[in-house]
Coordinates of C-alpha atoms and ligand atoms in Angstrom, one line a residue:
M14 CA -37.0 -26.4 -4.5
R15 CA -33.5 -26.6 -6.1
L16 CA -34.9 -28.1 -9.3
I17 CA -37.5 -25.4 -9.6
T18 CA -35.0 -22.7 -9.1
A19 CA -32.7 -24.1 -11.7
A20 CA -35.5 -24.4 -14.2
V21 CA -36.5 -20.8 -13.6
L22 CA -32.9 -19.7 -14.0
L23 CA -32.5 -21.6 -17.2
A24 CA -35.7 -20.1 -18.6
A25 CA -34.4 -16.7 -17.8
V26 CA -31.1 -17.4 -19.5
I27 CA -32.8 -18.7 -22.6
G28 CA -35.2 -15.8 -22.6
G29 CA -32.3 -13.4 -22.3
V30 CA -30.5 -14.9 -25.2
H31 CA -33.7 -14.8 -27.3
L32 CA -34.3 -11.2 -26.5
T33 CA -30.8 -10.1 -27.1
G34 CA -31.0 -11.7 -30.5
H35 CA -33.9 -9.4 -31.4
A36 CA -32.5 -6.3 -29.7
S37 CA -32.6 -4.3 -33.0
Q38 CA -36.3 -4.9 -33.4
A39 CA -37.6 -4.6 -29.8
P40 CA -36.3 -2.7 -26.8
P41 CA -34.9 -4.8 -24.0
P42 CA -37.4 -5.5 -21.3
P43 CA -37.5 -2.8 -18.6
Q44 CA -35.4 -3.9 -15.7
A45 CA -37.3 -3.8 -12.4
Q46 CA -36.6 -0.6 -10.4
A47 CA -34.2 -1.3 -7.6
E48 CA -34.3 0.3 -4.2
P49 CA -32.9 3.7 -5.0
A50 CA -29.2 4.3 -4.2
D51 CA -27.9 7.3 -2.3
L52 CA -25.2 7.9 -4.9
V53 CA -24.8 6.8 -8.5
L54 CA -21.6 7.4 -10.5
R55 CA -22.1 6.9 -14.2
N56 CA -20.4 7.3 -17.6
G57 CA -17.0 6.7 -16.1
R58 CA -14.0 4.6 -16.8
I59 CA -14.0 2.6 -13.6
V60 CA -11.2 0.2 -12.7
T61 CA -12.5 -2.0 -9.9
L62 CA -9.5 -4.2 -9.1
D63 CA -12.1 -6.9 -8.7
D64 CA -11.0 -9.8 -11.0
R65 CA -14.6 -10.9 -11.5
A66 CA -15.5 -7.6 -13.2
P67 CA -12.3 -5.5 -13.6
E68 CA -13.9 -2.7 -15.5
A69 CA -17.2 -0.8 -15.3
Q70 CA -19.0 2.5 -16.2
A71 CA -21.2 3.0 -13.2
L72 CA -21.4 2.4 -9.5
A73 CA -24.3 2.7 -7.0
A74 CA -23.9 3.2 -3.2
R75 CA -26.5 3.0 -0.5
G76 CA -26.0 3.2 3.3
G77 CA -22.3 3.8 2.8
R78 CA -21.7 0.5 0.8
I79 CA -21.5 -0.4 -2.8
V80 CA -24.7 -2.0 -4.0
A81 CA -24.1 -2.3 -7.7
V82 CA -21.3 -2.0 -10.2
G83 CA -22.0 -2.3 -14.0
T84 CA -22.8 -0.4 -17.1
T85 CA -24.5 3.0 -17.0
A86 CA -27.6 1.5 -18.6
D87 CA -27.7 -1.4 -16.0
L88 CA -27.5 1.0 -13.1
A89 CA -30.2 3.4 -14.2
R90 CA -32.6 1.4 -12.1
Y91 CA -30.9 2.5 -9.0
V92 CA -31.7 6.2 -9.6
G93 CA -34.6 7.4 -7.5
P94 CA -35.9 10.9 -6.8
N95 CA -33.4 11.5 -4.0
T96 CA -30.3 9.8 -5.5
Q97 CA -27.3 12.0 -6.1
V98 CA -26.2 11.3 -9.6
I99 CA -22.7 12.2 -10.7
D100 CA -21.8 12.1 -14.4
L101 CA -18.1 11.2 -14.6
N102 CA -17.9 12.3 -18.3
G103 CA -15.5 9.5 -19.0
Q104 CA -13.2 10.3 -16.1
F105 CA -11.4 7.7 -14.2
A106 CA -12.6 6.1 -11.0
M107 CA -10.9 3.6 -8.8
P108 CA -11.0 2.2 -5.3
G109 CA -10.1 5.0 -2.9
F110 CA -6.4 5.4 -2.3
I111 CA -5.2 3.9 1.0
E112 CA -2.1 5.6 2.4
G113 CA -0.2 2.7 3.7
H114 CA 2.3 4.4 6.0
G115 CA 2.1 8.0 7.1
H116 CA 2.2 10.1 10.2
F117 CA -1.2 11.7 10.5
T118 CA -0.5 14.3 13.2
G119 CA 2.9 15.1 11.6
I120 CA 1.0 16.2 8.5
G121 CA -1.2 18.5 10.6
E122 CA 1.7 19.8 12.6
G123 CA 3.5 20.5 9.3
K124 CA 0.6 22.8 8.3
L125 CA 1.0 24.8 11.5
N126 CA 4.8 25.1 11.3
L127 CA 7.4 26.3 8.7
D128 CA 7.1 24.0 5.7
L129 CA 10.7 23.5 4.4
M130 CA 9.8 20.7 2.0
N131 CA 10.5 22.6 -1.2
T132 CA 13.5 24.6 -0.1
K133 CA 16.5 24.4 -2.5
S134 CA 19.3 25.9 -0.3
W135 CA 20.3 26.5 3.2
D136 CA 20.2 30.3 2.5
E137 CA 16.6 30.0 1.6
I138 CA 15.8 28.2 4.9
V139 CA 17.6 30.9 6.9
H140 CA 15.6 33.5 5.0
M141 CA 12.3 31.7 5.9
V142 CA 13.4 31.6 9.6
A143 CA 14.2 35.3 9.5
E144 CA 10.7 36.0 8.2
A145 CA 9.1 33.8 10.9
V146 CA 11.2 35.6 13.6
E147 CA 9.7 38.9 12.5
K148 CA 6.2 37.7 13.2
A149 CA 7.1 35.8 16.4
K150 CA 7.2 37.0 20.0
P151 CA 10.7 37.1 21.6
G152 CA 11.5 33.7 23.1
Q153 CA 8.8 31.9 21.0
W154 CA 10.1 28.7 19.4
I155 CA 10.3 28.7 15.6
V156 CA 9.6 25.2 14.4
G157 CA 10.1 23.9 10.9
R158 CA 10.2 20.6 9.1
G159 CA 11.1 19.1 5.7
W160 CA 14.6 20.3 4.8
H161 CA 16.8 17.8 2.9
Q162 CA 20.4 18.5 2.1
E163 CA 20.2 16.4 -1.0
K164 CA 17.8 18.9 -2.5
W165 CA 20.2 21.8 -2.0
T166 CA 21.7 23.3 -5.1
S167 CA 24.8 24.4 -3.2
T168 CA 26.8 23.2 -0.1
P169 CA 26.5 25.6 2.8
A170 CA 29.7 27.5 3.8
P171 CA 31.0 27.0 6.4
N172 CA 29.9 23.4 6.9
V173 CA 30.7 20.3 8.9
E174 CA 30.1 17.0 7.0
G175 CA 28.1 19.0 4.5
F176 CA 25.7 20.5 7.1
P177 CA 25.6 24.2 8.0
T178 CA 26.6 25.5 11.5
H179 CA 24.2 27.2 13.9
E180 CA 25.8 30.7 13.6
S181 CA 23.9 31.2 10.3
L182 CA 20.6 30.9 12.2
D183 CA 21.8 32.8 15.3
K184 CA 22.3 35.9 13.1
V185 CA 18.6 36.0 12.2
A186 CA 17.2 34.4 15.3
P187 CA 19.3 35.6 18.3
N188 CA 16.5 35.5 20.8
N189 CA 14.2 32.9 19.3
P190 CA 15.0 29.2 19.7
V191 CA 14.8 27.4 16.3
V192 CA 14.4 23.7 15.6
L193 CA 14.2 22.5 12.1
T194 CA 13.5 18.8 11.6
H195 CA 14.9 16.9 8.6
A196 CA 12.4 15.7 6.0
S197 CA 13.2 12.1 7.2
G198 CA 12.5 13.0 10.8
H199 CA 15.8 11.4 11.6
A200 CA 17.8 14.5 12.3
S201 CA 17.2 18.1 13.4
F202 CA 19.0 21.4 13.2
V203 CA 18.9 23.9 16.1
N204 CA 20.3 27.4 16.8
A205 CA 22.3 28.5 19.8
K206 CA 19.2 29.7 21.7
A207 CA 17.6 26.3 21.3
M208 CA 20.8 24.6 22.5
E209 CA 21.0 26.9 25.5
L210 CA 17.4 26.2 26.5
S211 CA 18.0 22.4 25.9
N212 CA 21.3 22.4 27.8
I213 CA 23.2 21.1 24.8
T214 CA 26.9 22.0 25.2
K215 CA 30.4 21.0 24.3
D216 CA 30.1 18.4 27.1
T217 CA 26.9 16.8 25.9
A218 CA 27.6 13.1 25.2
N219 CA 26.0 11.3 22.3
P220 CA 22.8 9.6 23.5
R221 CA 22.3 6.0 22.6
G222 CA 21.4 5.7 18.9
G223 CA 22.2 9.3 18.2
E224 CA 24.9 11.9 17.6
V225 CA 25.4 15.6 18.5
L226 CA 27.5 16.6 15.6
K227 CA 30.6 18.6 16.7
D228 CA 33.2 20.6 14.8
K229 CA 36.9 20.1 15.0
D230 CA 37.1 22.0 18.3
G231 CA 34.4 19.9 19.8
N232 CA 31.6 22.5 19.7
P233 CA 28.1 21.3 18.7
T234 CA 27.3 22.5 15.2
G235 CA 23.5 22.4 15.6
L236 CA 23.0 19.2 13.8
L237 CA 21.4 16.4 15.9
R238 CA 21.3 13.0 14.4
E239 CA 18.7 10.3 15.2
S240 CA 17.9 10.1 18.9
A241 CA 19.9 13.2 19.7
S242 CA 16.9 15.2 18.4
G243 CA 15.3 14.0 21.6
L244 CA 17.6 16.4 23.6
V245 CA 15.7 19.4 22.2
R246 CA 13.3 20.8 24.8
N247 CA 10.8 22.2 22.3
G248 CA 8.7 24.9 23.9
A249 CA 11.1 25.5 26.8
G250 CA 10.9 29.0 28.1
E251 CA 7.4 29.6 26.6
P252 CA 4.4 30.0 28.9
T253 CA 2.7 26.6 29.3
P254 CA -0.5 26.5 27.3
T255 CA -3.7 25.8 29.2
A256 CA -5.0 22.2 28.9
A257 CA -7.9 23.6 26.8
D258 CA -5.6 25.5 24.5
A259 CA -3.4 22.4 24.0
D260 CA -6.4 20.2 23.3
A261 CA -7.9 22.7 20.8
R262 CA -4.5 22.9 19.0
A263 CA -4.3 19.1 18.9
R264 CA -7.8 18.9 17.4
R265 CA -6.9 21.5 14.8
V266 CA -3.8 19.4 13.9
L267 CA -6.1 16.4 13.2
E268 CA -8.5 18.5 11.1
L269 CA -5.7 19.9 9.0
A270 CA -4.3 16.4 8.4
D271 CA -7.8 15.1 7.5
K272 CA -8.3 18.0 5.0
E273 CA -4.9 17.4 3.4
A274 CA -5.5 13.6 3.0
I275 CA -8.9 13.8 1.4
S276 CA -7.7 16.6 -0.9
K277 CA -5.2 14.1 -2.3
G278 CA -7.8 11.4 -3.0
I279 CA -7.1 9.4 0.1
T280 CA -10.0 7.6 1.6
S281 CA -8.2 5.6 4.3
F282 CA -5.0 6.4 6.1
Q283 CA -2.7 4.0 7.9
D284 CA -1.0 6.0 10.7
A285 CA 2.5 4.7 11.5
G286 CA 2.6 5.2 15.3
S287 CA 0.6 7.4 17.7
G288 CA 0.1 7.4 21.4
F289 CA -3.0 6.4 23.3
D290 CA -3.9 10.1 23.8
V291 CA -4.0 10.7 20.1
I292 CA -6.2 7.7 19.6
N293 CA -8.7 8.9 22.2
R294 CA -8.8 12.4 20.6
V295 CA -9.5 10.8 17.2
K296 CA -12.4 8.8 18.7
S297 CA -14.0 11.9 20.1
M298 CA -13.5 13.8 16.8
I299 CA -15.2 10.9 15.0
D300 CA -18.1 11.0 17.5
Q301 CA -18.4 14.7 16.7
G302 CA -18.4 14.0 12.9
R303 CA -15.3 16.0 12.4
M304 CA -13.3 13.3 10.5
N305 CA -13.7 12.4 6.8
V306 CA -10.8 10.0 6.2
R307 CA -10.8 6.5 7.7
L308 CA -7.9 5.8 10.0
W309 CA -6.1 2.6 10.9
M310 CA -3.6 3.4 13.6
M311 CA -0.5 1.7 15.0
I312 CA 0.2 2.4 18.6
R313 CA 3.6 3.5 19.7
S314 CA 4.2 3.0 23.5
S315 CA 6.3 1.3 26.0
N316 CA 5.8 -2.4 26.6
A317 CA 4.4 -1.8 30.1
S318 CA 1.9 0.8 28.8
L319 CA 0.9 -1.5 25.9
R320 CA 0.2 -4.4 28.3
Q321 CA -1.9 -2.1 30.4
N322 CA -3.8 -0.1 27.8
L323 CA -4.2 -2.4 24.8
P324 CA -7.2 -4.4 26.1
V325 CA -9.2 -1.2 26.2
A326 CA -7.7 0.6 23.2
R327 CA -7.8 -2.2 20.7
T328 CA -10.8 -1.4 18.5
I329 CA -12.0 -2.6 15.1
G330 CA -14.3 -0.5 12.9
Y331 CA -15.1 2.2 15.5
G332 CA -17.6 4.8 14.4
N333 CA -19.0 3.0 11.3
N334 CA -15.6 1.9 10.2
M335 CA -13.8 5.2 10.7
L336 CA -11.1 3.9 13.1
T337 CA -9.3 0.6 13.7
V338 CA -6.5 0.1 16.2
R339 CA -5.0 -3.3 16.0
A340 CA -1.3 -2.8 15.4
I341 CA 1.8 -1.9 17.4
K342 CA 4.6 0.3 16.0
V343 CA 8.3 -0.1 16.9
T344 CA 11.3 1.6 15.3
S345 CA 14.4 -0.6 14.9
D346 CA 16.9 1.8 13.2
G347 CA 17.2 5.2 11.5
A348 CA 17.3 6.4 7.9
L349 CA 19.9 5.9 5.1
G350 CA 20.2 9.6 4.3
S351 CA 21.3 10.4 7.9
R352 CA 23.4 7.2 8.0
G353 CA 21.2 6.0 10.8
A354 CA 20.1 2.9 9.0
W355 CA 21.6 -0.3 10.6
L356 CA 23.7 -2.1 8.0
L357 CA 25.5 -5.4 7.8
E358 CA 28.5 -3.8 6.1
P359 CA 29.9 -0.3 6.6
Y360 CA 28.5 2.7 4.7
A361 CA 30.2 3.0 1.4
D362 CA 30.8 6.8 1.9
L363 CA 32.2 6.8 5.4
P364 CA 36.0 6.9 5.8
E365 CA 37.8 4.0 7.6
N366 CA 38.6 6.3 10.5
V367 CA 35.4 7.8 11.8
P368 CA 35.4 9.9 15.0
A369 CA 35.0 8.0 18.3
G370 CA 31.4 7.4 19.1
T371 CA 30.2 7.1 15.5
S372 CA 29.4 3.8 13.9
R373 CA 30.4 2.8 10.4
T374 CA 27.4 0.6 10.1
G375 CA 24.7 2.7 11.7
L376 CA 23.0 1.7 14.9
P377 CA 20.0 -0.2 16.2
S378 CA 17.5 1.8 18.1
A379 CA 17.1 1.2 21.9
A380 CA 13.7 -0.5 21.2
V381 CA 15.4 -3.5 19.5
A382 CA 16.4 -5.0 22.9
S383 CA 12.8 -5.1 24.1
L384 CA 11.3 -6.1 20.7
P385 CA 11.0 -9.8 21.5
E386 CA 8.8 -8.9 24.5
T387 CA 6.8 -6.5 22.3
A388 CA 6.3 -9.3 19.8
Q389 CA 4.9 -11.5 22.6
I390 CA 2.5 -8.7 23.6
A391 CA 1.4 -8.5 20.0
V392 CA 0.6 -12.2 19.9
D393 CA -1.1 -12.2 23.3
Q394 CA -3.3 -9.2 22.5
N395 CA -4.0 -10.2 18.9
M396 CA -2.3 -7.2 17.5
Q397 CA -0.3 -6.8 14.3
L398 CA 3.3 -5.8 14.8
C399 CA 4.8 -3.2 12.5
V400 CA 8.5 -2.5 12.8
H401 CA 10.4 0.3 11.0
A402 CA 13.5 -1.3 9.5
I403 CA 15.5 0.3 6.8
G404 CA 19.0 -1.1 6.7
D405 CA 19.7 -4.8 5.8
R406 CA 20.9 -5.6 9.3
A407 CA 17.8 -4.1 10.9
N408 CA 15.6 -6.1 8.5
R409 CA 17.5 -9.3 9.3
E410 CA 17.3 -8.9 13.0
V411 CA 13.6 -8.0 12.9
L412 CA 12.8 -11.0 10.6
N413 CA 14.7 -13.2 13.1
I414 CA 12.6 -11.9 16.0
Y415 CA 9.4 -12.3 14.0
E416 CA 10.4 -15.9 13.0
D417 CA 11.1 -16.7 16.7
A418 CA 7.8 -15.3 17.8
F419 CA 5.9 -17.3 15.1
K420 CA 7.6 -20.6 16.1
K421 CA 7.2 -20.0 19.8
N422 CA 3.5 -19.4 19.4
A423 CA 2.9 -21.9 16.7
K424 CA 1.6 -19.2 14.3
N425 CA 2.5 -18.4 10.8
G426 CA 3.0 -14.9 9.5
K427 CA 0.1 -15.1 7.1
E428 CA -2.3 -15.4 10.1
L429 CA -0.7 -12.6 12.0
R430 CA 0.1 -10.2 9.1
W431 CA 3.0 -8.6 10.7
R432 CA 4.7 -5.9 8.7
M433 CA 8.1 -4.5 8.0
E434 CA 7.8 -0.8 7.7
H435 CA 10.0 0.5 4.8
A436 CA 12.1 -2.7 4.2
Q437 CA 14.2 -0.4 2.0
H438 CA 17.5 -2.2 1.9
L439 CA 17.6 -6.0 2.1
S440 CA 20.4 -8.6 2.0
A441 CA 19.8 -11.0 -0.9
A442 CA 19.6 -13.8 1.6
D443 CA 16.7 -12.2 3.4
I444 CA 14.5 -11.2 0.4
P445 CA 12.8 -14.7 0.1
R446 CA 12.1 -14.8 3.8
F447 CA 9.4 -12.2 3.4
G448 CA 7.3 -14.5 1.3
Q449 CA 8.3 -17.6 3.3
L450 CA 7.4 -16.1 6.6
G451 CA 4.4 -14.1 5.4
V452 CA 5.8 -10.8 6.5
I453 CA 4.3 -7.8 4.7
A454 CA 6.8 -5.4 3.1
S455 CA 5.2 -2.0 3.8
M456 CA 7.1 0.2 1.4
Q457 CA 6.9 3.7 0.0
G458 CA 7.2 4.1 -3.8
I459 CA 8.2 7.8 -3.6
H460 CA 11.1 7.0 -1.3
C461 CA 12.7 5.0 -4.0
T462 CA 13.1 8.0 -6.4
S463 CA 13.7 10.6 -3.7
D464 CA 16.5 8.6 -2.1
A465 CA 18.0 7.0 -5.1
I466 CA 21.0 9.3 -5.3
S467 CA 21.8 9.0 -1.6
V468 CA 21.2 5.2 -1.7
L469 CA 23.9 4.9 -4.3
Q470 CA 26.3 7.0 -2.2
R471 CA 25.6 5.3 1.0
L472 CA 25.5 1.7 -0.3
G473 CA 27.4 1.7 -3.6
E474 CA 26.0 0.2 -6.8
K475 CA 26.2 -3.5 -5.9
R476 CA 24.3 -3.3 -2.7
A477 CA 21.8 -0.9 -4.2
E478 CA 21.0 -3.1 -7.1
E479 CA 20.9 -6.3 -5.0
G480 CA 18.5 -5.1 -2.3
A481 CA 17.2 -1.5 -2.4
Y482 CA 13.5 -1.1 -3.1
V483 CA 13.3 -4.6 -4.6
W484 CA 9.6 -4.7 -5.2
Q485 CA 9.6 -7.3 -7.9
K486 CA 12.0 -9.6 -6.1
L487 CA 9.8 -9.4 -3.0
M488 CA 6.6 -10.0 -4.9
K489 CA 8.2 -13.0 -6.7
S490 CA 9.0 -14.3 -3.3
G491 CA 5.3 -14.3 -2.5
A492 CA 5.4 -11.2 -0.3
L493 CA 2.7 -8.6 -0.2
V494 CA 4.2 -5.2 -1.0
T495 CA 2.1 -2.2 0.0
N496 CA 2.5 1.5 -0.7
G497 CA 2.5 4.9 0.9
T498 CA 4.5 8.1 1.4
D499 CA 5.6 8.2 5.0
A500 CA 4.2 11.8 5.0
P501 CA 5.3 14.3 6.2
V502 CA 8.6 12.8 5.2
E503 CA 7.2 13.1 1.6
D504 CA 4.1 14.9 0.4
V505 CA 1.1 12.6 1.1
D506 CA 0.2 12.7 -2.6
P507 CA -0.5 9.1 -3.8
I508 CA -0.2 10.1 -7.5
A509 CA 3.4 11.2 -7.1
S510 CA 4.2 8.0 -5.2
Y511 CA 2.3 5.9 -7.8
Y512 CA 4.3 7.6 -10.6
A513 CA 7.6 6.7 -8.7
T514 CA 6.3 3.1 -8.3
V515 CA 5.5 2.5 -11.9
T516 CA 8.5 4.3 -13.4
R517 CA 11.3 4.6 -10.8
K518 CA 12.3 7.7 -12.7
L519 CA 14.4 10.4 -11.0
T520 CA 13.9 14.1 -11.7
D521 CA 17.0 14.0 -14.0
G522 CA 15.4 11.3 -16.1
R523 CA 17.5 8.4 -14.9
V524 CA 15.7 5.2 -13.9
F525 CA 16.7 3.5 -10.7
Y526 CA 16.9 -0.2 -11.5
G527 CA 13.9 -0.3 -13.8
D528 CA 13.5 -4.1 -13.6
Q529 CA 12.1 -3.6 -10.1
K530 CA 9.3 -1.2 -11.0
M531 CA 5.7 -2.3 -10.8
S532 CA 3.2 -2.5 -13.6
R533 CA 0.4 0.0 -13.6
I534 CA -2.1 -2.4 -12.2
E535 CA 0.4 -3.8 -9.7
G536 CA 1.1 -0.2 -8.6
L537 CA -2.7 0.5 -8.2
R538 CA -3.1 -2.7 -6.2
S539 CA -0.2 -1.8 -4.0
Y540 CA -2.0 1.5 -3.1
T541 CA -5.5 -0.1 -2.5
I542 CA -6.2 -3.8 -2.0
N543 CA -2.7 -4.6 -0.8
N544 CA -2.9 -1.9 1.9
A545 CA -6.4 -3.3 2.8
I546 CA -5.0 -6.8 3.2
A547 CA -2.1 -5.4 5.3
A548 CA -4.7 -4.1 7.7
F549 CA -7.1 -7.1 7.7
E550 CA -9.6 -4.9 5.8
E551 CA -9.8 -6.6 2.4
D552 CA -13.5 -7.4 3.1
L553 CA -14.2 -3.7 3.4
K554 CA -11.8 -1.9 1.2
G555 CA -9.4 -2.1 -1.7
S556 CA -11.7 -2.9 -4.6
L557 CA -15.0 -1.7 -5.9
T558 CA -17.0 -4.8 -5.1
V559 CA -20.6 -5.0 -4.1
G560 CA -20.8 -5.1 -0.3
K561 CA -17.6 -3.2 0.4
L562 CA -17.5 0.4 1.6
A563 CA -18.2 2.9 -1.1
D564 CA -14.8 4.6 -1.0
V565 CA -13.9 5.9 -4.4
T566 CA -11.3 8.2 -5.9
V567 CA -12.1 10.0 -9.2
L568 CA -9.2 11.4 -11.2
T569 CA -9.0 13.5 -14.4
K570 CA -6.9 10.9 -16.1
D571 CA -6.7 7.2 -16.3
I572 CA -3.4 6.6 -14.5
T573 CA -3.5 2.9 -15.6
T574 CA -3.1 3.9 -19.3
V575 CA -1.8 7.4 -19.9
P576 CA 1.8 7.8 -20.9
D577 CA 4.3 7.9 -18.0
D578 CA 4.9 11.6 -18.2
Q579 CA 1.2 12.4 -17.9
I580 CA 0.6 10.4 -14.7
R581 CA 1.7 13.2 -12.4
T582 CA -0.7 15.7 -14.0
A583 CA -3.8 13.7 -13.0
K584 CA -5.9 15.7 -10.6
V585 CA -8.3 14.6 -8.0
V586 CA -11.9 15.3 -9.1
Y587 CA -13.8 13.6 -6.2
T588 CA -12.9 11.9 -3.0
I589 CA -15.8 9.7 -1.9
V590 CA -15.9 8.1 1.5
G591 CA -18.9 5.9 2.4
G592 CA -20.8 7.0 -0.6
K593 CA -20.4 10.7 0.3
V594 CA -18.4 13.3 -1.6
V595 CA -16.0 14.6 1.0
Y596 CA -13.7 16.5 -1.4
K597 CA -14.4 18.0 -4.8
G598 CA -11.5 19.2 -6.9
Q599 CA -11.5 22.6 -8.6
Ligands
ZN10 ZN1 7.3 6.5 9.2

């Protein structure tokens, strides 16, 4: 049998060569019509990220999967009477973007609340709150998110440590409680009414891992750092919504997030920590056909609840590969901007004498103490572990805990694919450990350029150069580096994050340690196949390969070749999930 097959193949090859040689005289033999595809994309510039055939012009999908990739002429045989044919007119197509670390419900919530992402001053924020108060009922909470003091063009007056005081908000919102979350999610700002309803007073002590910022007289200023945000009783004083109203709102939040993701060219989204309730709601939305983007979700819950609920909640490829739940999320420290990241050495911009109760090196979160137990649960339940670690101390401690868990269970990191979420600032000694241990560095390109100025202030130049956003150093150590935006901390736009990844260019034109930037293809891999690997999904996603899911993003520009300054002007033309166009750009 084998011999016959080989002989037939050989004849076919010889025949092929012969015919090609005479192509100018005779047309090539008509290729047999294939089973028609549901969708054919043709005349495109397709980057597949599949090394066996890195470039193509056309792609055919059937039953949600890729059935052929090749030239436009080759794939003509997949076009049948009911095939949707899209002429790409030379536009750029790539494996669908995979957001590697975002907060799905946070994106949806952001759409329902005041969006402060683009505000340039505290006055502007106060103005927006005043407008919201006019439309609100008395006593209704005004909720906003996305402010960032580094983006302000002037320092508020008066201020404490550069932050405004609550009186400015009280003037426009005397009867409405206001809570405005920092873009990082690691601090919030409240007015007097919100403090009154939350019982935050002069006597309120700093909770563990947090700070109620006070003025020189000991009065709370309104700024709540890290875990102190947990003191806010959002919604207190308002009538409790009915269960049906709350559920309808929660579903609306998921729909808004879904719409936002697909409009940015995202075909899969890795959610960085939701509760079991959210996961159940997502499942029912998938059953109802109300979700377009594929989700891979980390669970955030107590150890006791994880042990109890994981055996039922763990799921792979639910609803035709729309949802996978196989990871646990834990937070080990705060953010650099709010000086909540846990460092080995003190913050460069904190004075020697800080007020009692504040730490010069940042603090671990309360979850660090129970992390070894969480790690064991992850091994026992065959879950990935994903720990938020930003400062070099947090990264070191978490690597130590991972290493202990690997040893104790005779596993290596490459089998378990545990991840370090953010891995923003590393001690030189710990960088090679990512590659050695097989720990995935789940990073966000856009954070590098948004935070560069504050990183330099908080860490000083030496530490910033040595260990901040060291993508190349990590990759050279053999580590997998993934990409994302941490939305709603940043806009979920992968193109902006990709631009930051391949240029490290700040808005003022400066480049933040350019030797660590990724090449265009490295950057594209970090946003596609690397994220797929970091989720055990490389057989399904991350490259345009026959047999994988037909998840494709089409852009107006080839972001692998256009000059740097044109990358950000690329627009999404189509977002295709499972061979279906779920978003079409204007
Ligand atoms: Zn996050």
